[in-house]
């Protein structure tokens, strides 16, 4: 069965510092990976997906199939990046997302 | 476009009762998925409906069921409620039935079972 692991429940950094939120997955096939974000008092929303290879709000994520990882990175954290971040995986089976446990990012001024 | 709406937003039920939650997807979206969110288990997939048919089902007991109507609105039902069913139930809609499309989440229904 597929599994997504986010080893850090809480990550605290200072404004302007680099950020890396870790995500590891286990799935024998070729999954599709996503990062979802939930800002305070807002809905869960898509941040980025690996197939798009895009940078959203300065965040990027590279799929490393050898290490089965999909870490989320940003070179300079901003206070408005403080939120709950979820890594998620789906395979060729419709919209069935498997989520990691989430990492709360706190960016201190 | 209006976002995904869920009703009711909050619900308190007693053990043994049943409950029905409703989800209205974004106009034009045909896929509706349901998730349960708890502090202990996190976000877990319940089921997905596409064009009134259940496409996928998560690992939940048969007390959890759902359906989708011709206008894509969806309901989920939980029978014989248990204390452990207390959770935030999220609904998400997507234009099509594949994971490459973004899922848009609703605000959730907070269910408390006493």
PDB file of C-alpha atoms in Angstrom, chain B residues 19-69:
ATOM      1  CA  UNK B  19     -25.747  11.381  10.248  1.00  0.00           C
ATOM      2  CA  UNK B  20     -25.847  12.718   6.691  1.00  0.00           C
ATOM      3  CA  UNK B  21     -23.416  15.317   5.430  1.00  0.00           C
ATOM      4  CA  UNK B  22     -23.839  17.232   2.207  1.00  0.00           C
ATOM      5  CA  UNK B  23     -21.378  18.600  -0.323  1.00  0.00           C
ATOM      6  CA  UNK B  24     -22.031  20.853  -3.316  1.00  0.00           C
ATOM      7  CA  UNK B  25     -19.087  20.861  -5.738  1.00  0.00           C
ATOM      8  CA  UNK B  26     -17.917  23.728  -7.894  1.00  0.00           C
ATOM      9  CA  UNK B  27     -20.190  24.156 -10.881  1.00  0.00           C
ATOM     10  CA  UNK B  28     -19.060  21.886 -13.704  1.00  0.00           C
ATOM     11  CA  UNK B  29     -17.031  19.575 -11.483  1.00  0.00           C
ATOM     12  CA  UNK B  30     -18.028  15.948 -11.790  1.00  0.00           C
ATOM     13  CA  UNK B  31     -15.782  14.294  -9.241  1.00  0.00           C
ATOM     14  CA  UNK B  32     -16.420  14.540  -5.508  1.00  0.00           C
ATOM     15  CA  UNK B  33     -14.150  12.991  -2.898  1.00  0.00           C
ATOM     16  CA  UNK B  34     -14.581  12.743   0.850  1.00  0.00           C
ATOM     17  CA  UNK B  35     -11.869  12.739   3.506  1.00  0.00           C
ATOM     18  CA  UNK B  36     -11.864  12.317   7.259  1.00  0.00           C
ATOM     19  CA  UNK B  37      -9.432  14.433   9.263  1.00  0.00           C
ATOM     20  CA  UNK B  38      -8.566  13.590  12.875  1.00  0.00           C
ATOM     21  CA  UNK B  39      -5.630  14.602  15.079  1.00  0.00           C
ATOM     22  CA  UNK B  40      -4.540  10.995  15.426  1.00  0.00           C
ATOM     23  CA  UNK B  41      -4.954   9.635  11.904  1.00  0.00           C
ATOM     24  CA  UNK B  42      -4.616  12.801   9.871  1.00  0.00           C
ATOM     25  CA  UNK B  43      -6.327  13.092   6.510  1.00  0.00           C
ATOM     26  CA  UNK B  44      -7.757   9.812   5.273  1.00  0.00           C
ATOM     27  CA  UNK B  45      -9.576   9.135   2.033  1.00  0.00           C
ATOM     28  CA  UNK B  46     -13.126   7.852   2.392  1.00  0.00           C
ATOM     29  CA  UNK B  47     -14.484   7.557  -1.152  1.00  0.00           C
ATOM     30  CA  UNK B  48     -14.782   9.262  -4.506  1.00  0.00           C
ATOM     31  CA  UNK B  49     -17.770   9.636  -6.763  1.00  0.00           C
ATOM     32  CA  UNK B  50     -17.663  10.449 -10.445  1.00  0.00           C
ATOM     33  CA  UNK B  51     -20.765  10.730 -12.598  1.00  0.00           C
ATOM     34  CA  UNK B  52     -22.907   9.204  -9.832  1.00  0.00           C
ATOM     35  CA  UNK B  53     -20.658   6.129  -9.543  1.00  0.00           C
ATOM     36  CA  UNK B  54     -18.304   5.291  -6.723  1.00  0.00           C
ATOM     37  CA  UNK B  55     -14.846   5.114  -8.292  1.00  0.00           C
ATOM     38  CA  UNK B  56     -12.656   4.531  -5.282  1.00  0.00           C
ATOM     39  CA  UNK B  57     -13.177   3.575  -1.680  1.00  0.00           C
ATOM     40  CA  UNK B  58     -10.835   3.944   1.270  1.00  0.00           C
ATOM     41  CA  UNK B  59     -10.357   1.591   4.154  1.00  0.00           C
ATOM     42  CA  UNK B  60     -13.391   2.472   6.245  1.00  0.00           C
ATOM     43  CA  UNK B  61     -16.136   0.199   7.600  1.00  0.00           C
ATOM     44  CA  UNK B  62     -19.420  -0.228   5.815  1.00  0.00           C
ATOM     45  CA  UNK B  63     -21.069   2.211   8.239  1.00  0.00           C
ATOM     46  CA  UNK B  64     -19.635   4.914   6.009  1.00  0.00           C
ATOM     47  CA  UNK B  65     -21.459   5.301   2.730  1.00  0.00           C
ATOM     48  CA  UNK B  66     -22.062   7.926   0.143  1.00  0.00           C
ATOM     49  CA  UNK B  67     -23.833   8.808  -3.040  1.00  0.00           C
ATOM     50  CA  UNK B  68     -23.779  11.358  -5.790  1.00  0.00           C
ATOM     51  CA  UNK B  69     -26.712  12.906  -7.546  1.00  0.00           C
TER      52      UNK B  69
END
